[in-house]
């Protein structure tokens, strides 16, 4: 049964000077599923992400990834193990082309990370894979533009391409729809659904229609604790969940 779950936490807890931001969170993320973490402002969603990726140390608890305890692992080791996070704010190099952005991400597994000074020829072998990834996220026609020239939604697609370049087994998406218009939301939702086919996705997302469309399982946090868990139909009918959202808004 444990093999069904790629990521589990036991008693995940984070305290800041006496304030408990995350308290005794037990998560079980099923392999090859899309799992959403939702909740009103201040619920502890981003803190959870920071704990899972070790950008914050745990106060207490345990994190297992693929059956291995990663509670004390370093962020870079976690990324190398296949657990890769895409940030809330688009993290791309604005003045490099799309191909160059993806190529930098492709260098990481080769151990030549960020060797900007390497000859163009030595990096050309990565171009074919970079173009494949751009094609996968619908950006082939824009490959020679610089990232700064892209509209917001396409920047997010580029960020997903650079994340995919790291060959993640599991992707953590932190508010992938933040700041997007309706048309971009549709495109990125479809993209997430496509890239999730052979990997696992855990996402923090405020847009509940996106959550309803994409998620197999939803965990609702309130004040750092799990309030409810299940599929969208179950969670959306839970009186406590309705009260949590109606009472505070869901910004």
CSV table of C-alpha atoms in Angstrom, one decimal:
chain,number,residue,atom,x,y,z
A,1,UNK,CA,0.0,0.0,0.0
A,2,UNK,CA,2.9,2.4,0.8
A,3,UNK,CA,4.0,2.0,-2.8
A,4,UNK,CA,0.8,3.8,-3.9
A,5,UNK,CA,2.0,7.0,-2.2
A,6,UNK,CA,5.0,8.9,-3.5
A,7,UNK,CA,5.0,11.5,-0.7
A,8,UNK,CA,3.8,11.2,2.8
A,9,UNK,CA,4.2,13.4,5.9
A,10,UNK,CA,3.6,12.6,9.6
A,11,UNK,CA,3.0,15.3,12.1
A,12,UNK,CA,4.4,18.0,9.9
A,13,UNK,CA,4.8,21.0,12.2
A,14,UNK,CA,6.3,24.5,11.9
A,15,UNK,CA,6.5,27.1,14.6
A,16,UNK,CA,7.8,30.6,14.3
A,17,UNK,CA,8.6,32.2,17.7
A,18,UNK,CA,5.6,30.6,19.4
A,19,UNK,CA,3.2,30.9,16.4
A,20,UNK,CA,2.2,27.6,15.0
A,21,UNK,CA,2.0,28.0,11.2
A,22,UNK,CA,1.6,24.3,10.4
A,23,UNK,CA,0.4,21.8,12.9
A,24,UNK,CA,0.5,18.0,12.8
A,25,UNK,CA,-0.2,17.8,9.0
A,26,UNK,CA,-0.4,14.2,7.7
A,27,UNK,CA,-0.4,14.2,3.9
A,28,UNK,CA,-0.5,11.2,1.6
A,29,UNK,CA,0.0,12.0,-2.1
A,30,UNK,CA,-0.9,9.2,-4.4
A,31,UNK,CA,1.5,8.4,-7.2
A,32,UNK,CA,0.4,9.7,-10.7
A,33,UNK,CA,-2.3,11.9,-9.3
A,34,UNK,CA,-3.0,15.6,-9.1
A,35,UNK,CA,-3.4,16.6,-5.4
A,36,UNK,CA,-4.4,20.2,-4.5
A,37,UNK,CA,-3.7,22.0,-1.3
A,38,UNK,CA,-6.3,24.7,-0.7
A,39,UNK,CA,-7.5,27.0,2.1
A,40,UNK,CA,-8.1,30.6,3.0
A,41,UNK,CA,-5.3,33.1,3.5
A,42,UNK,CA,-3.0,32.2,6.3
A,43,UNK,CA,-3.9,28.6,6.2
A,44,UNK,CA,-0.3,27.4,6.0
A,45,UNK,CA,-0.3,26.2,2.3
A,46,UNK,CA,3.0,27.9,1.2
A,47,UNK,CA,4.6,27.1,4.5
A,48,UNK,CA,3.8,23.4,3.8
A,49,UNK,CA,5.5,23.7,0.4
A,50,UNK,CA,8.5,25.4,2.0
A,51,UNK,CA,8.8,22.5,4.5
A,52,UNK,CA,8.4,19.8,1.8
A,53,UNK,CA,11.1,21.3,-0.3
A,54,UNK,CA,13.3,22.1,2.7
A,55,UNK,CA,13.4,25.9,2.2
A,56,UNK,CA,12.3,25.9,5.8
A,57,UNK,CA,13.4,23.4,8.5
A,58,UNK,CA,10.8,21.4,10.3
A,59,UNK,CA,10.0,22.1,13.9
A,60,UNK,CA,8.7,18.5,14.2
A,61,UNK,CA,7.5,15.7,12.0
A,62,UNK,CA,8.7,13.5,9.2
A,63,UNK,CA,8.6,13.7,5.4
A,64,UNK,CA,9.0,10.5,3.2
A,65,UNK,CA,9.5,10.6,-0.6
A,66,UNK,CA,9.5,7.3,-2.5
A,67,UNK,CA,9.8,5.5,0.8
A,68,UNK,CA,12.9,7.5,1.9
A,69,UNK,CA,13.0,9.8,4.9
A,70,UNK,CA,13.9,13.3,3.5
A,71,UNK,CA,13.2,15.3,6.7
A,72,UNK,CA,16.8,16.4,6.9
A,73,UNK,CA,17.7,16.5,3.2
A,74,UNK,CA,19.0,19.7,1.6
A,75,UNK,CA,16.9,21.5,-1.0
A,76,UNK,CA,19.3,20.7,-3.9
A,77,UNK,CA,19.3,17.0,-2.9
A,78,UNK,CA,15.5,16.9,-2.9
A,79,UNK,CA,15.4,18.5,-6.4
A,80,UNK,CA,17.9,15.9,-7.7
A,81,UNK,CA,15.8,13.1,-6.3
A,82,UNK,CA,13.0,14.1,-8.6
A,83,UNK,CA,10.8,16.4,-6.4
A,84,UNK,CA,10.9,19.7,-8.2
A,85,UNK,CA,9.1,23.0,-7.3
A,86,UNK,CA,7.9,25.6,-9.7
A,87,UNK,CA,7.7,29.0,-7.9
A,88,UNK,CA,4.7,31.3,-7.5
A,89,UNK,CA,6.6,34.1,-9.2
A,90,UNK,CA,7.8,33.1,-12.7
A,91,UNK,CA,11.5,32.1,-12.3
A,92,UNK,CA,13.0,32.5,-15.8
A,93,UNK,CA,15.9,34.5,-17.2
A,94,UNK,CA,14.2,37.4,-18.9
A,95,UNK,CA,16.9,38.4,-21.4
A,96,UNK,CA,17.6,34.8,-22.7
A,97,UNK,CA,15.7,33.2,-25.4
A,98,UNK,CA,13.2,30.4,-24.6
A,99,UNK,CA,15.5,27.8,-26.0
A,100,UNK,CA,18.4,29.2,-23.8
A,101,UNK,CA,16.2,29.2,-20.7
A,102,UNK,CA,15.3,25.5,-21.2
A,103,UNK,CA,18.8,24.6,-22.1
A,104,UNK,CA,20.1,26.0,-18.8
A,105,UNK,CA,17.7,23.7,-17.0
A,106,UNK,CA,18.8,20.8,-19.1
A,107,UNK,CA,22.4,21.3,-18.1
A,108,UNK,CA,21.8,20.5,-14.5
A,109,UNK,CA,21.7,16.7,-14.7
A,110,UNK,CA,24.9,16.9,-16.9
A,111,UNK,CA,26.7,18.5,-14.0
A,112,UNK,CA,27.5,21.5,-16.1
A,113,UNK,CA,25.0,23.8,-14.5
A,114,UNK,CA,25.1,27.4,-15.4
A,115,UNK,CA,28.2,27.2,-17.4
A,116,UNK,CA,27.3,30.2,-19.4
A,117,UNK,CA,30.8,30.5,-20.7
A,118,UNK,CA,30.8,27.0,-22.4
A,119,UNK,CA,31.1,27.2,-26.2
A,120,UNK,CA,27.8,27.4,-28.2
A,121,UNK,CA,28.7,24.2,-30.0
A,122,UNK,CA,29.1,22.1,-26.8
A,123,UNK,CA,25.5,23.1,-25.8
A,124,UNK,CA,24.0,22.6,-29.2
A,125,UNK,CA,23.3,18.9,-28.5
A,126,UNK,CA,20.8,20.1,-25.9
A,127,UNK,CA,18.8,22.1,-28.4
A,128,UNK,CA,16.8,19.2,-29.8
A,129,UNK,CA,15.5,18.3,-26.3
A,130,UNK,CA,14.9,22.0,-25.5
A,131,UNK,CA,12.8,22.3,-28.6
A,132,UNK,CA,10.8,19.2,-27.7
A,133,UNK,CA,10.0,20.6,-24.3
A,134,UNK,CA,8.9,23.9,-25.8
A,135,UNK,CA,6.7,22.0,-28.2
A,136,UNK,CA,5.2,20.1,-25.3
A,137,UNK,CA,4.1,23.3,-23.6
A,138,UNK,CA,2.9,25.0,-26.8
A,139,UNK,CA,5.8,27.5,-27.2
A,140,UNK,CA,7.5,26.2,-30.4
A,141,UNK,CA,6.6,29.3,-32.4
A,142,UNK,CA,8.1,31.6,-29.8
A,143,UNK,CA,11.4,29.7,-29.2
A,144,UNK,CA,13.7,32.5,-30.4
A,145,UNK,CA,12.0,35.2,-28.5
A,146,UNK,CA,13.5,36.4,-25.2
A,147,UNK,CA,11.5,35.5,-22.1
A,148,UNK,CA,10.8,39.1,-21.3
A,149,UNK,CA,8.8,39.4,-24.6
A,150,UNK,CA,6.3,36.8,-23.6
A,151,UNK,CA,2.9,37.6,-22.1
A,152,UNK,CA,2.3,36.4,-18.6
A,153,UNK,CA,0.6,33.1,-19.3
A,154,UNK,CA,3.3,32.0,-21.7
A,155,UNK,CA,6.0,32.8,-19.1
A,156,UNK,CA,4.3,30.3,-16.8
A,157,UNK,CA,4.3,27.8,-19.6
A,158,UNK,CA,8.0,28.4,-20.1
A,159,UNK,CA,8.5,27.9,-16.4
A,160,UNK,CA,6.8,24.6,-16.6
A,161,UNK,CA,9.0,23.6,-19.5
A,162,UNK,CA,12.2,24.5,-17.5
A,163,UNK,CA,10.7,22.4,-14.6
A,164,UNK,CA,10.1,19.5,-17.0
A,165,UNK,CA,13.7,19.8,-18.2
A,166,UNK,CA,14.8,18.6,-14.7
A,167,UNK,CA,12.9,15.3,-15.4
A,168,UNK,CA,10.8,15.6,-12.2
A,169,UNK,CA,8.9,12.5,-11.0
A,170,UNK,CA,6.8,14.9,-8.8
A,171,UNK,CA,6.1,18.6,-9.5
A,172,UNK,CA,5.1,21.1,-6.8
A,173,UNK,CA,3.2,23.9,-8.4
A,174,UNK,CA,2.8,27.0,-6.2
A,175,UNK,CA,-0.3,29.0,-7.4
A,176,UNK,CA,0.3,28.2,-11.1
A,177,UNK,CA,-2.8,30.4,-12.1
A,178,UNK,CA,-1.8,33.5,-10.1
A,179,UNK,CA,-2.4,36.7,-12.0
A,180,UNK,CA,-3.8,35.0,-15.1
A,181,UNK,CA,-6.7,35.9,-17.3
A,182,UNK,CA,-9.4,33.4,-18.2
A,183,UNK,CA,-7.8,32.3,-21.5
A,184,UNK,CA,-4.4,31.7,-20.0
A,185,UNK,CA,-6.0,29.8,-17.1
A,186,UNK,CA,-7.6,27.4,-19.6
A,187,UNK,CA,-4.3,26.9,-21.4
A,188,UNK,CA,-2.2,26.3,-18.3
A,189,UNK,CA,-4.9,24.0,-16.8
A,190,UNK,CA,-4.8,21.9,-20.0
A,191,UNK,CA,-1.0,21.9,-19.9
A,192,UNK,CA,-0.9,20.7,-16.3
A,193,UNK,CA,-3.3,17.9,-17.1
A,194,UNK,CA,-1.1,16.8,-20.0
A,195,UNK,CA,2.2,16.9,-18.1
A,196,UNK,CA,0.6,15.1,-15.1
A,197,UNK,CA,-0.1,12.0,-17.2
A,198,UNK,CA,3.1,10.2,-16.2
A,199,UNK,CA,4.1,12.1,-13.1
A,200,UNK,CA,2.6,13.3,-9.8
A,201,UNK,CA,1.5,16.9,-9.2
A,202,UNK,CA,1.0,18.6,-5.8
A,203,UNK,CA,-0.3,22.2,-6.2
A,204,UNK,CA,-1.3,25.1,-4.1
A,205,UNK,CA,-4.1,26.9,-6.0
A,206,UNK,CA,-6.7,29.6,-5.1
A,207,UNK,CA,-8.8,29.2,-8.2
A,208,UNK,CA,-11.5,26.7,-7.1
A,209,UNK,CA,-12.8,26.0,-10.6
A,210,UNK,CA,-9.2,24.9,-11.6
A,211,UNK,CA,-9.0,22.8,-8.5
A,212,UNK,CA,-12.4,21.2,-9.4
A,213,UNK,CA,-11.3,20.5,-13.0
A,214,UNK,CA,-7.8,19.1,-12.3
A,215,UNK,CA,-7.6,17.5,-8.8
A,216,UNK,CA,-8.0,13.9,-7.9
A,217,UNK,CA,-7.6,14.7,-4.2
A,218,UNK,CA,-8.0,17.9,-2.3
A,219,UNK,CA,-6.6,18.7,1.2
A,220,UNK,CA,-8.1,21.8,2.8
A,221,UNK,CA,-6.0,23.6,5.4
A,222,UNK,CA,-7.3,26.1,8.0
A,223,UNK,CA,-5.0,27.8,10.5
A,224,UNK,CA,-2.2,25.3,9.7
A,225,UNK,CA,-4.3,22.1,10.3
A,226,UNK,CA,-6.1,19.8,7.9
A,227,UNK,CA,-9.8,20.7,7.9
A,228,UNK,CA,-11.0,18.2,5.3
A,229,UNK,CA,-9.7,15.9,2.5
A,230,UNK,CA,-11.3,14.1,-0.4
A,231,UNK,CA,-12.4,14.7,-4.0
A,232,UNK,CA,-14.0,18.0,-5.0
A,233,UNK,CA,-17.5,16.9,-4.6
A,234,UNK,CA,-17.0,15.7,-1.0
A,235,UNK,CA,-14.9,18.7,0.1
A,236,UNK,CA,-17.1,21.3,-1.5
A,237,UNK,CA,-20.1,20.1,0.4
A,238,UNK,CA,-18.3,20.0,3.7
A,239,UNK,CA,-20.0,22.6,6.0
A,240,UNK,CA,-16.7,23.4,7.8
A,241,UNK,CA,-15.0,24.1,4.4
A,242,UNK,CA,-17.9,26.3,3.3
A,243,UNK,CA,-17.7,28.2,6.5
A,244,UNK,CA,-13.9,28.6,6.3
A,245,UNK,CA,-14.2,30.1,2.8
A,246,UNK,CA,-17.3,32.1,3.2
A,247,UNK,CA,-16.1,33.5,6.5
A,248,UNK,CA,-12.7,34.8,5.3
A,249,UNK,CA,-13.0,34.9,1.5
A,250,UNK,CA,-10.5,32.8,-0.5
A,251,UNK,CA,-7.8,35.2,-1.5
